[in-house]
Short mmCIF file of C-alpha atoms and ligand atoms in Angstrom, two decimals:
data_model
loop_
_atom_site.label_atom_id
_atom_site.label_comp_id
_atom_site.label_asym_id
_atom_site.label_seq_id
_atom_site.Cartn_x
_atom_site.Cartn_y
_atom_site.Cartn_z
CA MET A 1 144.28 40.33 35.39
CA LYS A 2 141.14 40.24 33.43
CA LYS A 3 138.83 37.29 33.65
CA MET A 4 137.42 35.04 30.82
CA TYR A 5 134.69 32.47 30.72
CA ILE A 6 134.08 30.00 27.80
CA GLN A 7 131.31 27.63 27.18
CA THR A 8 132.11 24.83 24.82
CA LEU A 9 129.49 23.02 22.73
CA GLY A 10 130.18 20.36 20.08
CA CYS A 11 132.93 17.91 19.38
CA ALA A 12 136.62 17.16 20.65
CA MET A 13 137.78 19.68 17.80
CA ASN A 14 135.79 22.47 19.57
CA THR A 15 137.42 21.42 22.89
CA LYS A 16 140.81 21.71 21.36
CA ASP A 17 139.89 25.14 19.78
CA THR A 18 138.86 26.29 23.32
CA GLU A 19 142.27 25.30 24.79
CA HIS A 20 143.81 27.34 22.05
CA ILE A 21 141.61 30.41 22.73
CA LEU A 22 142.37 30.14 26.46
CA ALA A 23 146.02 29.66 26.10
CA GLU A 24 146.39 32.50 23.54
CA LEU A 25 144.53 34.98 25.77
CA ASN A 26 146.28 33.88 28.86
CA GLN A 27 149.78 34.02 27.53
CA LYS A 28 149.45 36.95 25.26
CA GLU A 29 146.82 39.13 26.81
CA ASN A 30 147.04 38.21 30.42
CA TYR A 31 143.40 36.89 30.85
CA LYS A 32 142.72 34.16 33.55
CA GLN A 33 140.00 31.58 33.23
CA THR A 34 136.92 31.73 35.55
CA ASP A 35 134.12 29.14 36.03
CA ASP A 36 131.54 32.08 36.73
CA PRO A 37 130.20 33.94 33.79
CA LYS A 38 128.82 36.65 36.20
CA ASP A 39 132.42 37.47 37.16
CA ALA A 40 134.05 37.57 33.62
CA ASP A 41 135.20 40.57 31.57
CA LEU A 42 134.96 38.41 28.55
CA ILE A 43 132.35 35.69 27.84
CA MET A 44 132.64 33.25 24.88
CA ILE A 45 130.62 30.62 23.48
CA ASN A 46 132.36 28.04 21.22
CA THR A 47 129.46 26.84 19.15
CA CYS A 48 128.52 23.69 17.18
CA SER A 49 126.38 23.50 14.16
CA ILE A 50 126.12 19.84 13.48
CA ARG A 51 122.41 19.82 14.28
CA GLU A 52 119.78 22.52 14.54
CA LYS A 53 119.64 22.10 18.30
CA PRO A 54 122.92 23.46 19.30
CA VAL A 55 122.28 26.48 17.02
CA GLN A 56 119.08 27.30 18.78
CA LYS A 57 120.97 26.84 22.18
CA LEU A 58 123.41 29.47 21.07
CA PHE A 59 120.73 32.33 20.92
CA SER A 60 119.20 31.17 24.25
CA GLU A 61 122.57 31.33 25.81
CA ILE A 62 123.27 34.80 24.52
CA GLY A 63 119.99 35.88 26.14
CA VAL A 64 121.20 34.44 29.48
CA TYR A 65 124.59 36.00 29.35
CA LYS A 66 122.86 39.38 28.44
CA LYS A 67 121.06 39.26 31.71
CA ILE A 68 123.72 37.94 34.12
CA ARG A 69 126.92 39.44 32.78
CA LYS A 70 128.67 42.33 34.59
CA GLU A 71 128.69 45.82 33.10
CA GLY A 72 131.31 46.47 30.51
CA SER A 73 132.06 42.83 29.83
CA LYS A 74 132.59 41.57 26.21
CA LEU A 75 130.66 38.77 24.49
CA GLY A 76 132.13 36.73 21.70
CA VAL A 77 130.83 33.85 19.63
CA CYS A 78 133.41 31.36 18.16
CA GLY A 79 133.21 28.00 16.42
CA CYS A 80 131.25 26.36 13.72
CA THR A 81 128.03 28.46 14.04
CA ALA A 82 130.19 31.55 13.91
CA SER A 83 131.47 30.13 10.60
CA HIS A 84 128.29 29.76 8.92
CA LEU A 85 126.19 32.43 10.31
CA GLY A 86 128.93 35.15 10.58
CA GLN A 87 127.71 38.77 10.53
CA ASP A 88 124.23 37.59 10.96
CA ILE A 89 124.86 36.67 14.55
CA ILE A 90 125.55 40.37 15.36
CA LYS A 91 122.39 41.45 13.38
CA ARG A 92 120.26 39.02 15.43
CA ALA A 93 121.95 39.63 18.76
CA PRO A 94 123.57 43.05 18.59
CA ILE A 95 125.14 42.69 22.01
CA VAL A 96 127.73 40.20 20.51
CA ASP A 97 131.05 41.99 20.22
CA PHE A 98 132.84 39.53 17.91
CA VAL A 99 132.29 36.55 15.75
CA LEU A 100 135.32 34.13 15.27
CA GLY A 101 134.81 31.21 12.98
CA ALA A 102 136.29 27.75 13.52
CA ARG A 103 139.13 28.26 11.10
CA ASN A 104 140.18 31.62 12.44
CA VAL A 105 141.13 30.78 16.01
CA SER A 106 144.53 32.34 15.70
CA LYS A 107 142.88 35.78 15.32
CA ILE A 108 141.38 35.72 18.90
CA THR A 109 143.72 38.32 20.28
CA GLU A 110 142.82 40.83 17.42
CA ALA A 111 138.95 39.92 17.96
CA ILE A 112 138.88 41.07 21.58
CA LYS A 113 140.35 44.33 20.70
CA THR A 114 138.45 45.22 17.43
CA PRO A 115 134.95 46.48 17.74
CA LYS A 116 132.43 44.20 16.15
CA PHE A 117 135.21 41.96 14.79
CA VAL A 118 134.11 39.20 12.31
CA ALA A 119 136.34 36.63 10.89
CA VAL A 120 134.77 33.57 9.36
CA ASP A 121 136.84 32.86 6.23
CA ILE A 122 136.82 28.98 5.93
CA THR A 123 139.73 29.10 3.60
CA ASN A 124 141.87 30.56 6.17
CA ASP A 125 144.93 28.28 6.70
CA GLU A 126 146.13 27.92 10.24
CA SER A 127 147.85 24.60 9.73
CA GLU A 128 151.29 25.96 10.40
CA TYR A 129 150.26 28.34 13.11
CA GLU A 130 151.90 27.35 16.49
CA PHE A 131 149.19 28.22 18.96
CA ALA A 132 149.99 28.84 22.72
CA THR A 133 148.99 25.62 24.56
CA ASN A 134 147.70 24.75 27.69
CA ASN A 135 146.35 21.24 28.05
CA SER A 136 142.90 21.07 29.83
CA SER A 137 144.12 17.80 31.35
CA PRO A 138 147.74 17.10 32.70
CA TYR A 139 147.26 13.43 32.01
CA LYS A 140 146.32 13.52 28.23
CA ALA A 141 146.89 15.92 25.37
CA TYR A 142 144.56 16.57 22.47
CA VAL A 143 146.56 17.06 19.34
CA ASN A 144 145.16 18.40 15.91
CA ILE A 145 146.58 16.61 12.95
CA SER A 146 144.21 18.04 10.26
CA SER A 147 141.44 20.60 9.86
CA GLY A 148 138.43 20.70 7.72
CA CYS A 149 136.93 17.95 5.57
CA ASP A 150 136.62 17.34 1.85
CA LYS A 151 134.06 14.28 1.99
CA ARG A 152 130.88 16.52 1.66
CA CYS A 153 128.64 13.85 2.86
CA THR A 154 125.11 15.14 1.86
CA TYR A 155 123.86 15.75 5.29
CA CYS A 156 126.93 17.33 6.82
CA ILE A 157 127.57 21.12 7.51
CA VAL A 158 131.21 20.58 8.62
CA PRO A 159 132.91 21.37 5.19
CA ASN A 160 131.12 24.70 5.38
CA THR A 161 132.23 25.43 8.92
CA ARG A 162 135.71 24.06 8.97
CA GLY A 163 136.59 24.30 5.25
CA VAL A 164 138.50 21.87 3.08
CA GLU A 165 140.89 19.24 4.55
CA ILE A 166 144.48 20.33 5.35
CA SER A 167 146.97 18.25 7.20
CA ILE A 168 149.38 19.82 9.84
CA PRO A 169 152.95 19.34 9.01
CA PRO A 170 154.25 16.33 10.95
CA GLN A 171 157.05 18.25 12.73
CA ILE A 172 154.59 20.71 14.38
CA ILE A 173 152.60 17.66 15.60
CA ILE A 174 155.59 15.94 16.88
CA ASN A 175 156.90 18.89 18.69
CA GLU A 176 153.49 19.41 20.28
CA ILE A 177 153.52 15.85 21.37
CA LYS A 178 156.98 16.06 22.83
CA SER A 179 156.07 19.13 24.88
CA SER A 180 152.85 17.52 26.15
CA VAL A 181 154.72 14.39 27.18
CA ALA A 182 157.38 16.59 29.01
CA ASN A 183 154.45 18.01 30.91
CA GLY A 184 153.25 14.67 32.06
CA ALA A 185 150.72 13.46 29.30
CA LYS A 186 150.87 9.79 28.86
CA GLU A 187 147.84 9.52 26.39
CA ILE A 188 147.83 11.32 23.12
CA PHE A 189 144.43 11.99 21.42
CA LEU A 190 144.76 12.78 17.72
CA LEU A 191 141.91 14.96 16.19
CA GLY A 192 140.73 15.61 12.82
CA GLN A 193 137.47 14.92 10.75
CA ASN A 194 139.21 12.24 8.69
CA VAL A 195 142.28 11.56 10.64
CA ASN A 196 143.12 8.35 8.64
CA ASN A 197 143.34 10.48 5.43
CA TYR A 198 146.22 12.24 6.90
CA GLY A 199 148.96 13.49 4.50
CA GLN A 200 146.63 13.65 1.50
CA PHE A 201 145.98 17.29 1.43
CA THR A 202 148.88 19.63 2.20
CA ASN A 203 149.50 23.25 1.27
CA LYS A 204 153.18 22.87 0.91
CA GLU A 205 155.57 20.12 -0.13
CA LEU A 206 155.98 18.25 3.18
CA PRO A 207 157.70 14.94 3.96
CA LYS A 208 155.41 12.27 2.60
CA MET A 209 153.77 10.62 5.55
CA ASP A 210 150.43 8.93 5.72
CA PHE A 211 148.40 8.22 8.90
CA THR A 212 149.93 4.91 9.52
CA ASP A 213 153.32 6.35 9.29
CA LEU A 214 152.42 9.16 11.67
CA LEU A 215 151.01 6.72 14.25
CA LYS A 216 154.35 4.71 13.99
CA THR A 217 156.40 7.91 14.45
CA ILE A 218 154.31 9.17 17.36
CA SER A 219 154.39 5.82 19.10
CA GLU A 220 158.20 5.96 18.97
CA ILE A 221 158.24 9.25 20.99
CA ASP A 222 159.68 8.57 24.54
CA GLY A 223 156.86 8.80 27.21
CA VAL A 224 153.94 8.30 24.84
CA GLU A 225 152.05 5.42 26.30
CA ARG A 226 148.72 5.34 24.67
CA ILE A 227 147.50 6.82 21.37
CA ARG A 228 143.75 7.39 20.55
CA PHE A 229 142.33 9.18 17.49
CA THR A 230 139.13 10.57 16.19
CA SER A 231 137.34 10.51 13.73
CA PRO A 232 138.72 8.04 11.26
CA HIS A 233 136.51 7.35 8.04
CA PRO A 234 135.81 3.65 7.24
CA LEU A 235 136.84 4.29 3.54
CA HIS A 236 140.52 4.83 4.49
CA MET A 237 140.86 1.70 6.52
CA GLY A 238 143.10 -0.35 4.31
CA GLU A 239 145.29 -3.30 5.23
CA LYS A 240 148.47 -1.36 6.21
CA PHE A 241 146.47 0.95 8.61
CA LEU A 242 144.59 -2.11 10.12
CA GLN A 243 147.81 -4.01 10.60
CA GLU A 244 149.48 -1.21 12.34
CA PHE A 245 146.39 -0.63 14.54
CA ALA A 246 146.46 -4.35 15.50
CA ASN A 247 150.11 -4.81 16.11
CA ASN A 248 151.19 -1.51 17.55
CA PRO A 249 150.80 -1.91 21.35
CA LYS A 250 150.66 1.79 22.04
CA ILE A 251 147.56 2.16 19.94
CA ALA A 252 144.52 1.85 22.11
CA LYS A 253 142.26 -0.91 20.92
CA ASN A 254 139.08 0.96 20.17
CA MET A 255 138.23 1.84 16.63
CA HIS A 256 135.56 4.34 15.90
CA MET A 257 133.96 3.52 12.57
CA PRO A 258 131.10 5.86 11.78
CA LEU A 259 128.54 3.71 9.88
CA GLN A 260 125.70 6.42 9.52
CA SER A 261 123.45 3.99 7.96
CA GLY A 262 123.36 0.22 7.23
CA SER A 263 121.53 0.61 3.99
CA THR A 264 123.51 0.62 0.86
CA SER A 265 121.16 2.84 -1.00
CA LEU A 266 120.98 5.43 1.80
CA LEU A 267 124.86 5.22 2.09
CA LYS A 268 124.91 6.28 -1.59
CA SER A 269 122.55 9.13 -1.07
CA MET A 270 124.58 10.19 1.85
CA LYS A 271 127.70 10.08 -0.41
CA ARG A 272 129.61 7.88 2.12
CA GLY A 273 131.45 5.89 -0.53
CA TYR A 274 131.00 2.40 0.84
CA SER A 275 128.24 -0.16 0.96
CA LYS A 276 126.66 -2.24 3.97
CA GLU A 277 128.69 -5.49 2.90
CA TRP A 278 131.83 -3.44 2.44
CA PHE A 279 131.51 -1.99 5.81
CA ILE A 280 130.91 -5.38 7.47
CA LYS A 281 133.93 -6.74 5.66
CA VAL A 282 136.30 -4.05 7.11
CA ALA A 283 134.82 -4.48 10.62
CA SER A 284 135.45 -8.34 10.30
CA ARG A 285 138.91 -7.95 9.11
CA LEU A 286 139.64 -5.64 11.91
CA LYS A 287 138.25 -8.25 14.37
CA GLU A 288 140.17 -10.90 12.61
CA LEU A 289 143.47 -8.98 13.04
CA CYS A 290 142.68 -7.73 16.48
CA PRO A 291 140.08 -9.82 18.40
CA GLU A 292 140.36 -7.71 21.52
CA ALA A 293 139.40 -4.42 19.83
CA THR A 294 135.96 -2.86 20.37
CA ILE A 295 134.40 -0.86 17.59
CA SER A 296 132.16 2.20 18.23
CA THR A 297 130.02 4.08 15.83
CA ASP A 298 127.76 6.98 14.76
CA ILE A 299 124.36 6.32 13.29
CA ILE A 300 121.87 8.77 11.86
CA VAL A 301 118.15 7.72 11.78
CA GLY A 302 115.38 9.31 9.61
CA PHE A 303 117.67 10.39 6.82
CA PRO A 304 115.44 11.46 3.78
CA GLY A 305 114.08 8.30 2.04
CA GLU A 306 114.82 6.03 4.93
CA SER A 307 112.37 3.08 4.50
CA ASP A 308 111.55 0.48 7.23
CA ALA A 309 113.73 -1.83 5.26
CA ASP A 310 116.58 0.81 5.19
CA PHE A 311 116.22 1.24 8.95
CA GLU A 312 116.35 -2.59 9.46
CA ASP A 313 119.65 -2.73 7.65
CA SER A 314 121.01 -0.36 10.29
CA LEU A 315 119.77 -2.71 12.96
CA ASP A 316 121.25 -5.70 11.07
CA VAL A 317 124.77 -4.09 10.95
CA ILE A 318 124.43 -3.27 14.77
CA ARG A 319 123.59 -6.98 15.33
CA GLN A 320 126.32 -8.23 13.16
CA VAL A 321 129.30 -5.97 14.18
CA GLY A 322 128.29 -5.63 17.93
CA PHE A 323 129.41 -2.01 18.68
CA SER A 324 130.71 -1.11 22.01
CA GLN A 325 129.32 2.38 21.82
CA ILE A 326 126.78 3.96 19.56
CA PHE A 327 126.30 7.76 19.10
CA SER A 328 122.92 7.90 17.42
CA PHE A 329 121.26 10.87 16.12
CA LYS A 330 118.02 11.95 14.49
CA TYR A 331 118.67 13.55 11.10
CA SER A 332 118.65 17.38 11.25
CA PRO A 333 118.43 19.28 7.94
CA ARG A 334 121.37 21.64 7.74
CA PRO A 335 121.84 24.81 5.71
CA HIS A 336 124.28 24.60 2.76
CA THR A 337 123.78 20.78 2.42
CA PRO A 338 122.28 18.86 -0.51
CA ALA A 339 120.14 16.54 1.72
CA GLN A 340 118.09 19.43 3.14
CA ASP A 341 116.44 19.63 -0.23
CA PHE A 342 115.93 15.83 -0.73
CA GLU A 343 112.36 14.43 -1.24
CA ASP A 344 110.88 12.05 1.27
CA GLN A 345 111.96 13.78 4.50
CA VAL A 346 110.95 11.48 7.27
CA PRO A 347 108.41 12.66 9.73
CA ASN A 348 109.65 13.56 13.22
CA GLU A 349 107.58 10.90 15.08
CA LEU A 350 108.64 8.06 12.86
CA ALA A 351 112.34 9.16 13.28
CA SER A 352 111.91 9.31 17.07
CA ALA A 353 110.51 5.88 17.20
CA ARG A 354 113.30 4.52 15.09
CA LEU A 355 115.82 6.28 17.39
CA LEU A 356 114.28 4.67 20.47
CA LYS A 357 114.16 1.27 18.94
CA LEU A 358 117.82 1.51 17.89
CA GLN A 359 118.86 2.56 21.32
CA ASN A 360 116.83 -0.16 22.97
CA LEU A 361 118.44 -2.86 20.73
CA HIS A 362 121.94 -1.52 21.73
CA LYS A 363 120.83 -1.37 25.38
CA GLU A 364 119.94 -5.02 25.22
CA MET A 365 123.21 -5.92 23.45
CA LEU A 366 125.19 -4.06 26.19
CA ASP A 367 123.12 -5.83 29.03
CA GLU A 368 124.35 -9.13 27.58
CA LEU A 369 127.98 -7.88 27.00
CA MET A 370 128.92 -6.04 30.13
CA PRO A 371 128.36 -8.90 32.70
CA THR A 372 130.92 -11.04 30.79
CA LYS A 373 133.57 -8.68 32.09
CA LEU A 374 132.88 -9.40 35.84
CA ASN A 375 136.12 -10.51 37.51
CA SER A 376 138.26 -9.93 34.58
CA THR A 377 141.33 -7.89 34.83
CA CYS A 378 142.22 -4.90 32.47
CA LYS A 379 144.55 -2.05 32.29
CA VAL A 380 143.03 1.33 33.09
CA TYR A 381 144.76 4.78 32.77
CA PHE A 382 143.41 6.66 35.43
CA ASP A 383 142.95 10.43 34.37
CA GLN A 384 139.80 11.66 35.88
CA LEU A 385 138.82 12.76 39.39
CA LYS A 386 134.92 12.44 39.28
CA SER A 387 132.60 14.95 41.45
CA ASP A 388 131.31 12.01 43.21
CA GLY A 389 134.73 11.30 44.69
CA TYR A 390 135.66 8.45 42.40
CA ILE A 391 138.78 8.17 40.47
CA ALA A 392 138.11 7.04 37.00
CA GLY A 393 139.83 6.11 33.69
CA ARG A 394 139.39 4.04 30.43
CA THR A 395 140.48 0.76 29.58
CA ASP A 396 142.50 0.20 26.34
CA ASP A 397 139.24 -0.64 24.55
CA ASN A 398 137.57 2.47 25.94
CA PHE A 399 135.31 1.40 28.61
CA LEU A 400 135.00 3.73 31.50
CA VAL A 401 136.06 2.11 34.90
CA LYS A 402 135.51 3.79 38.28
CA LEU A 403 137.83 2.94 41.19
CA LYS A 404 136.39 2.69 44.69
CA CYS A 405 139.39 4.43 46.45
CA SER A 406 140.28 7.99 47.09
CA ASP A 407 144.08 7.38 46.71
CA ASP A 408 145.08 10.39 44.50
CA SER A 409 148.50 8.67 43.78
CA VAL A 410 146.56 6.41 41.30
CA LEU A 411 145.85 9.46 39.00
CA GLY A 412 148.16 9.56 36.14
CA THR A 413 149.22 6.00 36.22
CA ILE A 414 148.15 2.86 34.35
CA ARG A 415 147.02 0.09 36.44
CA ASP A 416 145.88 -3.56 36.39
CA VAL A 417 142.39 -3.51 37.70
CA LYS A 418 139.89 -6.22 38.61
CA ILE A 419 136.25 -5.63 37.57
CA ILE A 420 134.01 -6.12 40.66
CA GLU A 421 130.79 -4.61 39.36
CA THR A 422 129.52 -4.07 35.91
CA LYS A 423 126.68 -1.58 34.58
CA ARG A 424 125.45 -0.82 31.14
CA MET A 425 127.81 1.98 30.35
CA ASP A 426 130.76 1.58 32.81
CA MET A 427 132.30 -0.61 35.42
CA VAL A 428 133.57 -0.43 38.93
CA GLY A 429 137.05 -2.11 39.79
CA GLU A 430 139.60 -2.52 42.44
CA LEU A 431 143.41 -2.39 42.07
CA ALA A 432 144.66 -6.00 41.07
N1 SAH B 1 133.99 13.18 10.40
C1 SAH B 1 133.07 12.35 11.16
C2 SAH B 1 131.77 13.02 11.60
C3 SAH B 1 131.76 14.14 12.46
S1 SAH B 1 130.08 14.84 12.76
C4 SAH B 1 132.59 11.10 10.27
O1 SAH B 1 132.59 11.22 9.02
O2 SAH B 1 132.13 10.27 10.73
C5 SAH B 1 129.62 13.67 14.09
C6 SAH B 1 128.43 12.95 13.77
O3 SAH B 1 127.34 13.79 13.63
C7 SAH B 1 128.43 12.26 12.50
O4 SAH B 1 129.20 11.22 12.35
C8 SAH B 1 126.91 11.97 12.10
O5 SAH B 1 126.49 10.83 12.66
C9 SAH B 1 126.27 13.17 12.95
N2 SAH B 1 125.76 14.19 12.04
C10 SAH B 1 126.30 14.99 11.15
N3 SAH B 1 125.51 15.68 10.38
C11 SAH B 1 124.26 15.42 10.83
C12 SAH B 1 123.02 15.84 10.57
N4 SAH B 1 122.68 16.79 9.69
N5 SAH B 1 121.92 15.48 11.35
C13 SAH B 1 122.13 14.39 12.28
N6 SAH B 1 123.29 13.90 12.57
C14 SAH B 1 124.46 14.49 11.96
FE1 SF4 B 2 130.85 15.50 7.66
FE2 SF4 B 2 131.21 13.37 6.17
FE3 SF4 B 2 133.22 15.07 6.67
FE4 SF4 B 2 132.43 13.45 8.57
S1 SF4 B 2 133.21 12.90 6.57
S2 SF4 B 2 132.88 15.74 8.66
S3 SF4 B 2 130.16 13.39 8.21
S4 SF4 B 2 131.38 15.70 5.48
FE1 F3S B 3 130.03 20.57 15.87
FE2 F3S B 3 131.77 21.80 14.26
FE3 F3S B 3 132.37 19.66 15.80
S1 F3S B 3 129.55 21.48 13.74
S2 F3S B 3 130.51 18.52 15.84
S3 F3S B 3 131.80 21.60 16.48
S4 F3S B 3 133.18 20.17 13.73
#
C-alpha cells in the first residue's frame, strides 16, 4: 500500500475536501494516510487564498517538502490557491507534480496518474458527484450542501476560487447524513459559503427546498441529535429561518453572523447588502426569539477607506450585540477583487493597532461573561480527546468544555455537565 500525507490550510470547506481526497485515494487507489511527510509516496497541500499569508505559506511549505521528501514521491497542490494560480504554481515550483483546484476534487485519481496535471476550472460542477467518504471524526460529520458563492463581496477571492454558487441536491445530502449517522455520528455540520441561501441556485430542476426546509428534513432523520452550519449570511436571516432556528431543538444554538464591518458606508463599499442598523435589528430579533443563543462573527479591520469613525462603528456593534466569538482579520488585498484597487488603503500599523484594540475589547467582554457560567449546568457533546489527556466537547451554544476525567466511555455521548472553572475561551466541567 502506498502512503499519502496531506496538509490542510483554510476553512471547514477545505477540511471537507481533504476528507474527500483521502477517501477517494484510499478506496480507489489503495493509498493509506500517514502523519509523516518523510515517509509518504504522495504529499499534498490543500491550500487557502483568503489572505496573502496562507499563499506565502504554500511556497515555503513546498520548499520544506522538497528537502525532506523521500525519493520518487509525488507532490500535489490542491484547494483555493491551486484554483487561482493554476499552472503558475508549477512554473514557480517545478517540483510540483499536479495542481487541483477547489472545484475539481473529483479528479484526484486522474491527477496522481497524469504527469503535470492541472485542473482548475471554477465552472466545473461536482454538485452531483458522489464522493467516497471517510469521516475524520467518528462522532460528527461535515456535509457539503452547496459549493461556491455568488455574493462577490469586494474584498473576497472565494468566488474566483470556488466559482458560482450551486446547491447540492437534497437527496445526496440526506443519503450522506443517513450513512454518517449509521456510522455513529450524532452531530451534523452543514457546510457552504452561504448555507442559508440553499436551494436558490441549482443546475437542474430539483424539488424546491430552501435552507429552512432542509434543516427541518435533516432534523427528522433518526439518529441526528445536533445540527450546526457555517457560514450563513446575515442577508438571508428572515423570519421563517429564525423561527426554525429558535424552535427546532436539534439545531445547536449558536448563530454565526459575519458582520465584516459595523460602518454602513464601509458595508456598502464591501457590497455586503445590509446596514449597521439592519444587522443589529436581525441580531436583536434572533435574541428575542431565542434568548439562549450565542452569536459569533467575522470582522475585517483596515478595509480601504476605514476611518476612525467607521472603526468605532464596528466596536459599537460588538458592544451592542455581545458576540461569543469573534474571528477578526486585518484586511488583505486579494487578486481578482475590486477592493485591491480602491483608494485610501489603510496603513498596516494603523490596521494592526485597530485589530489589537478590537481584540482587547472582546477579551474584556469575555472576562465579564465567562465567570457568570460558573456552577451552571449545560449539555455537552463529548467528541474530542485532547493531547493533554482531557476529553472535550462543545455546549449547544458552542463553548468548549474540558472534562477532568479519563473515562473514555464519555466520548460520543451528550452529557449534563456542571461548570467548575471558567477561562476566557473555554471551561472545565464535571459530570452532573
Ligand atoms: N462566506 C463567509 C466568509 C468566508 S471567508 C461570509 O460571507 O461570511 C471567512 C472570512 O475571512 C470572512 O468572513 C472575512 O471576515 C475574512 N476575509 C475574506 N476576505 C478577506 C480579505 N481579503 N482580507 C481579510 N479578511 C478576509
Ligand atoms: Fe466571500 Fe462574501 Fe461570498 Fe462570503 S459572501 S464567500 S465573504 S464573497
Ligand atoms: Fe480559504 Fe478557500 Fe476556505 S480561500 S477560507 S480555503 S473557501
